[in-house]
Tab-separated table of N, CA and C in Angstrom:
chain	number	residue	atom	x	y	z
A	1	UNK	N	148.970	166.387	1.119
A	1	UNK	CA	148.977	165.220	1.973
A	1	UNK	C	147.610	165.087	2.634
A	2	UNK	N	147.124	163.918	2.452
A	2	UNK	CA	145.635	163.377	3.223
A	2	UNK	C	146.073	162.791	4.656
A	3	UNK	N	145.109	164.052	5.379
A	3	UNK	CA	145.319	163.313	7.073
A	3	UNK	C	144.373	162.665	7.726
A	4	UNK	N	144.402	161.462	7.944
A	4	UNK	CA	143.286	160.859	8.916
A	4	UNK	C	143.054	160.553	10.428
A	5	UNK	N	142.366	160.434	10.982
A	5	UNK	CA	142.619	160.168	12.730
A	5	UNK	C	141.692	158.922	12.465
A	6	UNK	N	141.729	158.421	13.216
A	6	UNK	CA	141.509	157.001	13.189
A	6	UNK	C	141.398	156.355	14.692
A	7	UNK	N	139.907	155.833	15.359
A	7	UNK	CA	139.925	155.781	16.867
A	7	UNK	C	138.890	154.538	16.683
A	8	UNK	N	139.283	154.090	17.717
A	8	UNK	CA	138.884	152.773	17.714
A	8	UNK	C	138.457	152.210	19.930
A	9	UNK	N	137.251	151.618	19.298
A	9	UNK	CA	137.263	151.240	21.353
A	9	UNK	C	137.247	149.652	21.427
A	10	UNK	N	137.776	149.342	22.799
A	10	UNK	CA	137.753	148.328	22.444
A	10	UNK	C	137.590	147.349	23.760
A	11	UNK	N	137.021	146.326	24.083
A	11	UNK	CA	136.159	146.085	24.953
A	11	UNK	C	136.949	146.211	26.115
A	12	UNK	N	136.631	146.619	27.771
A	12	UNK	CA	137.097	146.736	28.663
A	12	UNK	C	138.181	145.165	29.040
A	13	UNK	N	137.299	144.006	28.717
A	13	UNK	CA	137.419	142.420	28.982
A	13	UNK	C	138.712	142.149	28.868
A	14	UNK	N	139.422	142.700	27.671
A	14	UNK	CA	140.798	142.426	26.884
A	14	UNK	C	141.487	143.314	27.412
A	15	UNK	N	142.782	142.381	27.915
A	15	UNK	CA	144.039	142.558	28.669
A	15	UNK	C	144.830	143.741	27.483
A	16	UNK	N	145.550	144.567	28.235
A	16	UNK	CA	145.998	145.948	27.921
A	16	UNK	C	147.213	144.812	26.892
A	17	UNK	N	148.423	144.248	27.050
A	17	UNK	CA	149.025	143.367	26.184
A	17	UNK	C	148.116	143.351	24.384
A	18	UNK	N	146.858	142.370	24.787
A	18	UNK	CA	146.371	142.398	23.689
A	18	UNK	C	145.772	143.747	23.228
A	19	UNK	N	145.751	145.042	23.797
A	19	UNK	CA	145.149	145.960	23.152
A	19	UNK	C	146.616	146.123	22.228
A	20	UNK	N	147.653	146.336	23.113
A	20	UNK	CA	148.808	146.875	22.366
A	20	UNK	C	149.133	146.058	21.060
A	21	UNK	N	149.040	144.740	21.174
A	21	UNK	CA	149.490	144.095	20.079
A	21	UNK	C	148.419	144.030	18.273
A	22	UNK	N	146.984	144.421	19.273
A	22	UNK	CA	146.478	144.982	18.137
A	22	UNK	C	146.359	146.233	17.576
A	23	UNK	N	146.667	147.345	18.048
A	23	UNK	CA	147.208	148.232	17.758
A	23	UNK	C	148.728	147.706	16.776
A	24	UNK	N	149.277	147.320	17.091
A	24	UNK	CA	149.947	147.102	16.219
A	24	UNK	C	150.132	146.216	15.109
A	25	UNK	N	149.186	145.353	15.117
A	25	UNK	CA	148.667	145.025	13.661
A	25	UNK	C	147.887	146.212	13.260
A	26	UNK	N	147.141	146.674	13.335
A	26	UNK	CA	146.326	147.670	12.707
A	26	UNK	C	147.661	148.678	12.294
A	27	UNK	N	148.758	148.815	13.018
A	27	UNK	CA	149.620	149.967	12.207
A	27	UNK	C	150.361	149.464	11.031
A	28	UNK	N	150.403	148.378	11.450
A	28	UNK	CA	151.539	147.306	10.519
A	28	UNK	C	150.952	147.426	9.073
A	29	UNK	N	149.590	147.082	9.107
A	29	UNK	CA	148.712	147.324	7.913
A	29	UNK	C	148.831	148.515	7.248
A	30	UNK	N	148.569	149.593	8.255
A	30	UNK	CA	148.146	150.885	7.581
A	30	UNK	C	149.714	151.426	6.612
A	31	UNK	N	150.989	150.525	7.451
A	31	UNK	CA	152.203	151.107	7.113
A	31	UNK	C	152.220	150.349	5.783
A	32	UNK	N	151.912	149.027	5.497
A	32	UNK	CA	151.825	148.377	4.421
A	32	UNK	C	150.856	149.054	3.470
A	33	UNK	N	150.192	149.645	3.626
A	33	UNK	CA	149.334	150.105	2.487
A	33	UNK	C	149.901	151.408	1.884
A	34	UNK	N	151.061	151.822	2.264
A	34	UNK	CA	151.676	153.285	2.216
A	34	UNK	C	151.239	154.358	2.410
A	35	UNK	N	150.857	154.746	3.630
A	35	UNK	CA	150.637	155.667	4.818
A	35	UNK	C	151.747	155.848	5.630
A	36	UNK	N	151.340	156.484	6.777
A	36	UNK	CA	152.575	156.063	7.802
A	36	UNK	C	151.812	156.727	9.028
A	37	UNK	N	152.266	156.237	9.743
A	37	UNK	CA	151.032	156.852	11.500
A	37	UNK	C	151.777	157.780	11.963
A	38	UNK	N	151.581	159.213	12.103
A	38	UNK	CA	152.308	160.347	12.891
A	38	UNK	C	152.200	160.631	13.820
A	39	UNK	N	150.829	159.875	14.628
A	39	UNK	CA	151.021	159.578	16.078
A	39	UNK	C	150.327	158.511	16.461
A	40	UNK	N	150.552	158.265	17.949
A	40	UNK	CA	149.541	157.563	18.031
A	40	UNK	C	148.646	158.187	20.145
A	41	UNK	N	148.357	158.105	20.279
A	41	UNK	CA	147.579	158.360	21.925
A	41	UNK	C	146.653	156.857	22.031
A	42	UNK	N	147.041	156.602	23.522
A	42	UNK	CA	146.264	155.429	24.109
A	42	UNK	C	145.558	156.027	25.586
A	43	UNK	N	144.306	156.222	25.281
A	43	UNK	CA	143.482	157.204	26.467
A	43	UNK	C	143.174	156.383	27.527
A	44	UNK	N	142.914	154.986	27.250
A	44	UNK	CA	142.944	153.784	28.426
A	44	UNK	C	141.721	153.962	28.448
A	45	UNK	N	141.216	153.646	29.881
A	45	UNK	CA	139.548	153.342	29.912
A	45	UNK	C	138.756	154.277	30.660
A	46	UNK	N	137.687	154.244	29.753
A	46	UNK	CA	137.076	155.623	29.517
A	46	UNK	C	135.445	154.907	29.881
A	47	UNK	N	134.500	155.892	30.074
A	47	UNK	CA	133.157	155.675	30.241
A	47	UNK	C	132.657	155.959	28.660
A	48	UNK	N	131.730	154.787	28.354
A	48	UNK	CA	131.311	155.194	27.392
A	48	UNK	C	129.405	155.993	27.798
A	49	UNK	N	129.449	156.440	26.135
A	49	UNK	CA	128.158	157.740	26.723
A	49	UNK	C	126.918	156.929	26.625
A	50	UNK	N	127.050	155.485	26.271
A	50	UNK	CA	125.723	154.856	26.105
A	50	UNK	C	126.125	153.210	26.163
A	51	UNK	N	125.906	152.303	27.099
A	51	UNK	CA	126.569	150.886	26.845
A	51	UNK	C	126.186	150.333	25.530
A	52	UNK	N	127.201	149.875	24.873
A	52	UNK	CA	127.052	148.674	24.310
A	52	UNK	C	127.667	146.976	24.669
A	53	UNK	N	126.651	146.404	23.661
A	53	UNK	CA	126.558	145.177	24.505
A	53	UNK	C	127.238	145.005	25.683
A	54	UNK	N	125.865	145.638	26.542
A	54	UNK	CA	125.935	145.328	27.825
A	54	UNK	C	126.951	145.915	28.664
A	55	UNK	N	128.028	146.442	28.017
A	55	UNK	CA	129.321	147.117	28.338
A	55	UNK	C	128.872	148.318	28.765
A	56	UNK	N	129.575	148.799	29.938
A	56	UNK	CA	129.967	150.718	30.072
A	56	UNK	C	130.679	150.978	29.576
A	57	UNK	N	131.824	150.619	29.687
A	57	UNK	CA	133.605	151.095	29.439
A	57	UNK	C	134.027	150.734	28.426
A	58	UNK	N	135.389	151.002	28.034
A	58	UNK	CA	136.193	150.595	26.721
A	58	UNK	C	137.016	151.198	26.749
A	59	UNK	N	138.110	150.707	25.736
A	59	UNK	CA	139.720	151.057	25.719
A	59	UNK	C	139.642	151.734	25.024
A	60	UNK	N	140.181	153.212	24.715
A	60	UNK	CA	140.599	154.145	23.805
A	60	UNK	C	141.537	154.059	23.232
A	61	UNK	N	141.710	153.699	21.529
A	61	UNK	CA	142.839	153.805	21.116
A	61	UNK	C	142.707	154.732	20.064
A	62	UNK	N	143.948	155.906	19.634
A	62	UNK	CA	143.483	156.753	18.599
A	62	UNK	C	144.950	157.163	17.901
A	63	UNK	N	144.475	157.128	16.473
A	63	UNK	CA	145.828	156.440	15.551
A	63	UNK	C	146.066	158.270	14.647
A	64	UNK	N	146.702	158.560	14.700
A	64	UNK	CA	147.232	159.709	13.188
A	64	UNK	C	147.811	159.357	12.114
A	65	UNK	N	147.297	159.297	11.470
A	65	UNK	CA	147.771	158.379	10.049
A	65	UNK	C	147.704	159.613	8.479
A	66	UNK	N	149.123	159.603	8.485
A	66	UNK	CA	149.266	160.612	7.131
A	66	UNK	C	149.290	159.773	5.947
A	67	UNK	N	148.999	160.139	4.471
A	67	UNK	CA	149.107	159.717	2.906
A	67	UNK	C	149.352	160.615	2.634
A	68	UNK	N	150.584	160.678	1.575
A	68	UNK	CA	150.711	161.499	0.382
A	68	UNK	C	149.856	160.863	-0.700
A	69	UNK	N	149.624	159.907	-1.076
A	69	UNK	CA	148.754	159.627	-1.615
A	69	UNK	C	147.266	159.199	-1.920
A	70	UNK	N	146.258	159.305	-2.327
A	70	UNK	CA	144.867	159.386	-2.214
A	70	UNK	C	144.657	157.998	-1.957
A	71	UNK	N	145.499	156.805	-2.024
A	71	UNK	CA	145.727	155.458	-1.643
A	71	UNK	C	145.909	155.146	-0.233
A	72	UNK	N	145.049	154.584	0.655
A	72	UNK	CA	145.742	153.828	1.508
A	72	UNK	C	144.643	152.312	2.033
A	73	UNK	N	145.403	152.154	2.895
A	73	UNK	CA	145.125	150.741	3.254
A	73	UNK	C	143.618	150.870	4.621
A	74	UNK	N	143.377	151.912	4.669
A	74	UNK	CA	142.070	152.247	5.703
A	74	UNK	C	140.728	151.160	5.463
A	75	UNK	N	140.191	151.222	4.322
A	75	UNK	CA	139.537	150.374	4.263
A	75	UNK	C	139.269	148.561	4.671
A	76	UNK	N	140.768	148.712	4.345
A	76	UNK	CA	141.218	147.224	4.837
A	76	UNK	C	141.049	146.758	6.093
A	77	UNK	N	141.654	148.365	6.921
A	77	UNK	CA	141.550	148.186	8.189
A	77	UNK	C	140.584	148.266	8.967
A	78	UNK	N	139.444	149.047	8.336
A	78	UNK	CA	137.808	148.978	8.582
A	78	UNK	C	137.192	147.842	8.199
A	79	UNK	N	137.537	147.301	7.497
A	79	UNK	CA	136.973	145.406	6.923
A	79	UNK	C	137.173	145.040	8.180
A	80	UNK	N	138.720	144.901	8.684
A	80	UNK	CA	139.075	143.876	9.958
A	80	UNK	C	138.799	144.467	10.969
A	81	UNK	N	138.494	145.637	11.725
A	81	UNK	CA	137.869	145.988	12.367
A	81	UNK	C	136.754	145.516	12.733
A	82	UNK	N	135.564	145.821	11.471
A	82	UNK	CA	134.345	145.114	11.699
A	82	UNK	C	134.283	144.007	11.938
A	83	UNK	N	135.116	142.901	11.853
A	83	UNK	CA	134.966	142.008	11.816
A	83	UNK	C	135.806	141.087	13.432
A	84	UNK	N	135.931	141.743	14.205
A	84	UNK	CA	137.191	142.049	15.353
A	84	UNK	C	135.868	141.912	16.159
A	85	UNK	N	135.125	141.378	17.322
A	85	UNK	CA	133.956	140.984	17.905
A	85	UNK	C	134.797	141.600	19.371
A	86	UNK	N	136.192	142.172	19.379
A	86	UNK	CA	136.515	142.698	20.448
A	86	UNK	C	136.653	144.290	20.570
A	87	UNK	N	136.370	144.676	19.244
A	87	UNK	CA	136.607	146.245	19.164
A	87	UNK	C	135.047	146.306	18.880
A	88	UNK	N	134.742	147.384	19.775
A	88	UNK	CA	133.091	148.019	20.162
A	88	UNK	C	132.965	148.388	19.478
A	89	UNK	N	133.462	149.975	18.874
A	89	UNK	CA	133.362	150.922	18.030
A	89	UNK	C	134.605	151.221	17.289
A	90	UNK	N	134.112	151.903	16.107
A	90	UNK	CA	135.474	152.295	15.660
A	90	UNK	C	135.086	153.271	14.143
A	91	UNK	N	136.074	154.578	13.787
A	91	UNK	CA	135.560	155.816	13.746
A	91	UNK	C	137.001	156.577	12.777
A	92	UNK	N	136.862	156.569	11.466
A	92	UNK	CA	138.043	157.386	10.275
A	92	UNK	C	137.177	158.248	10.079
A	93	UNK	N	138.312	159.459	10.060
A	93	UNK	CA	137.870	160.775	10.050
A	93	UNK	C	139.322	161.488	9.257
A	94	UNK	N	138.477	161.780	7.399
A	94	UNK	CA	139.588	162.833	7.071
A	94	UNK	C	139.862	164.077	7.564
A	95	UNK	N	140.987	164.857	7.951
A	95	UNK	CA	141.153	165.567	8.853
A	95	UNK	C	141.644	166.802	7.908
A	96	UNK	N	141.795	166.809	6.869
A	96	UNK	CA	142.972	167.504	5.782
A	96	UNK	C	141.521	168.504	5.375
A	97	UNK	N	140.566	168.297	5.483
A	97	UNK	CA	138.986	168.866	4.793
A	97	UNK	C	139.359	170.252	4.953
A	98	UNK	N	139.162	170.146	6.465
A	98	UNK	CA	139.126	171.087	7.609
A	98	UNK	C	140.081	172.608	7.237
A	99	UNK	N	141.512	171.989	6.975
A	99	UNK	CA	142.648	172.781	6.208
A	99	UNK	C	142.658	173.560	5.128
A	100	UNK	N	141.889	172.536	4.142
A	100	UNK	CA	141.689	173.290	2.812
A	100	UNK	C	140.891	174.203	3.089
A	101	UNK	N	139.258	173.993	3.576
A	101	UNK	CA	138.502	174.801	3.414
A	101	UNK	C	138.601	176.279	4.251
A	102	UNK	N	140.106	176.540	5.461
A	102	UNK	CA	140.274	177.273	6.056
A	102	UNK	C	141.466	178.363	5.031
A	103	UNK	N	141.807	177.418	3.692
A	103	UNK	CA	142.540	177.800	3.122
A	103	UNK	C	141.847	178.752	2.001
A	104	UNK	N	140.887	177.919	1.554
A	104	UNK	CA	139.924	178.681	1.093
A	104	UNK	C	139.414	180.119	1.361
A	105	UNK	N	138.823	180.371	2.611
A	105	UNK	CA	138.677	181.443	2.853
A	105	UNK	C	139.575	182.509	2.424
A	106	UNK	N	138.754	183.604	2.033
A	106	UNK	CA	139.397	185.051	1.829
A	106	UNK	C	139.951	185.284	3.584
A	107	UNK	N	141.317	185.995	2.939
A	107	UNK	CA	142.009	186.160	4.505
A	107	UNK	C	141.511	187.624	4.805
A	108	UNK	N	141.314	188.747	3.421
A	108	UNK	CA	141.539	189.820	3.935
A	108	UNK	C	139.880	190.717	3.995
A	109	UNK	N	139.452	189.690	3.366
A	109	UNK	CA	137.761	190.490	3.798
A	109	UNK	C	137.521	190.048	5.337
A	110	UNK	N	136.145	191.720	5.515
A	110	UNK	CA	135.725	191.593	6.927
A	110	UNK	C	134.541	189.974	6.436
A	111	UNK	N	134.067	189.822	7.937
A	111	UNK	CA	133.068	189.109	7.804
A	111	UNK	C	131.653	190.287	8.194
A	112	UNK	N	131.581	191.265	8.335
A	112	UNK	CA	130.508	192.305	8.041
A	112	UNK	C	129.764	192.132	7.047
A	113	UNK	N	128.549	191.971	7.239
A	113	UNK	CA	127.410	192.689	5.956
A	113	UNK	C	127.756	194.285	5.386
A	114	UNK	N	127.933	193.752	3.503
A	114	UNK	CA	128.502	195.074	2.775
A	114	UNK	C	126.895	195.568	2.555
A	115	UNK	N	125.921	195.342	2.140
A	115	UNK	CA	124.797	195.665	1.866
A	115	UNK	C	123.646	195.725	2.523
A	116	UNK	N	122.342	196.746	2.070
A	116	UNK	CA	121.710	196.744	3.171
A	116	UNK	C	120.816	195.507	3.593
A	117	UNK	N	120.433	195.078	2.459
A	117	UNK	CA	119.948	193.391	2.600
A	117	UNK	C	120.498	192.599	3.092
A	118	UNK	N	121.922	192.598	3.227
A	118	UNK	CA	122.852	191.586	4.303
A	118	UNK	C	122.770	191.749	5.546
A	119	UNK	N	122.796	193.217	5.884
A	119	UNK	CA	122.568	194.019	7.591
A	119	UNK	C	121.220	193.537	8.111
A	120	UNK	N	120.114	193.358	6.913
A	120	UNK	CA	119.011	193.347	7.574
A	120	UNK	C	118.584	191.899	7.450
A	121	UNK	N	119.260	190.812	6.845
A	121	UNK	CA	119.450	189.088	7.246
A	121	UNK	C	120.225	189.045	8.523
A	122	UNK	N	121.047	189.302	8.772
A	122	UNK	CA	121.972	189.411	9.936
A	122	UNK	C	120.913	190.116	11.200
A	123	UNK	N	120.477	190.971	10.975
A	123	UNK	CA	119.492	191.157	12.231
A	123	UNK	C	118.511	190.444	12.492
A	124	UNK	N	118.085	189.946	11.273
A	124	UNK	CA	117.159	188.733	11.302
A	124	UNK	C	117.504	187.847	12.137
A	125	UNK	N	118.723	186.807	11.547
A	125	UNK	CA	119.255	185.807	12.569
A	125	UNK	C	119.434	185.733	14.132
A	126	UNK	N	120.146	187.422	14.100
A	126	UNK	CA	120.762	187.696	15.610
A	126	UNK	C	119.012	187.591	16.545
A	127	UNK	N	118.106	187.567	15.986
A	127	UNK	CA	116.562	188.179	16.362
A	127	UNK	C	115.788	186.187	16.760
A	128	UNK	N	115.936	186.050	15.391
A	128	UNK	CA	116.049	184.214	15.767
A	128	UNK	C	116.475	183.637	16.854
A	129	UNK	N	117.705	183.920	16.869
A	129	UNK	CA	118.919	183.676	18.144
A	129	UNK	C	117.855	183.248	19.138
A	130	UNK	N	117.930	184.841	19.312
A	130	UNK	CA	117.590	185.437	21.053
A	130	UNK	C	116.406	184.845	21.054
A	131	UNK	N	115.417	184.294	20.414
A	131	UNK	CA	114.268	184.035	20.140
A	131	UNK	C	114.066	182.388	21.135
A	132	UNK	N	115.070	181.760	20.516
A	132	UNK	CA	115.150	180.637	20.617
A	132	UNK	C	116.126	180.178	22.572
């Protein structure tokens, strides 16, 4: 299963009503494209770390959206997004990466240097470190 998070801001100006109701077109979509949203969080208004247009603030909205299939309707929803002159920013992030590659890992090796050329890269770095 492919997991995405999906966050979106959206201008301070627009009444909390219309945040909700676009939020829910944006789910309506994502459910039409065969996904399905496994959560959702509404963080409300937040400082942003740099204004845009002219703005400080913005509405936090942030979506969990599962696929069993490598198909979904995200793109669609990034088309209308961009194109939405009321949503500031907005930000898909596969989340499933993260999983595999933790899956990946060997569970039962150390993370120790076996060799003496490994011990003596590793002191290297730790030497960098402190350096810096």
């Amino acid at each position: 299963m492919r997991t995405y998070e999906l966050m979106f801001v959206v201008d301070p100006r627009v009444s909390d009503e219309e945040v909700v109701t676009m939020t829910q077109d944006y789910k309506t979509m994502i459910t039409a494209g065969g996904s399905q949203i496994t959560g959702e969080e509404n963080w409300g208004r937040r400082k942003l770390a740099y204004p845009i247009n002219k703005v400080n603030e913005g509405k936090y909205v942030l979506l969990y959206v599962g696929s069993e299939t490598g198909k979904t309707a995200l793109p669609e929803v990034e088309h209308r997004m961009r194109q939405n002159d009321r949503i500031l920013r907005y930000l898909t992030v596969r989340t499933d990466e993260d999983l595999k590659r933790a899956a990946r890992r060997p569970q039962g090796k150390s993370s120790a240097p076996s060799s003496d050329r490994e011990r003596e890269r590793a002191d290297d770095n730790l030497d960098l470190e402190e350096e810096a």
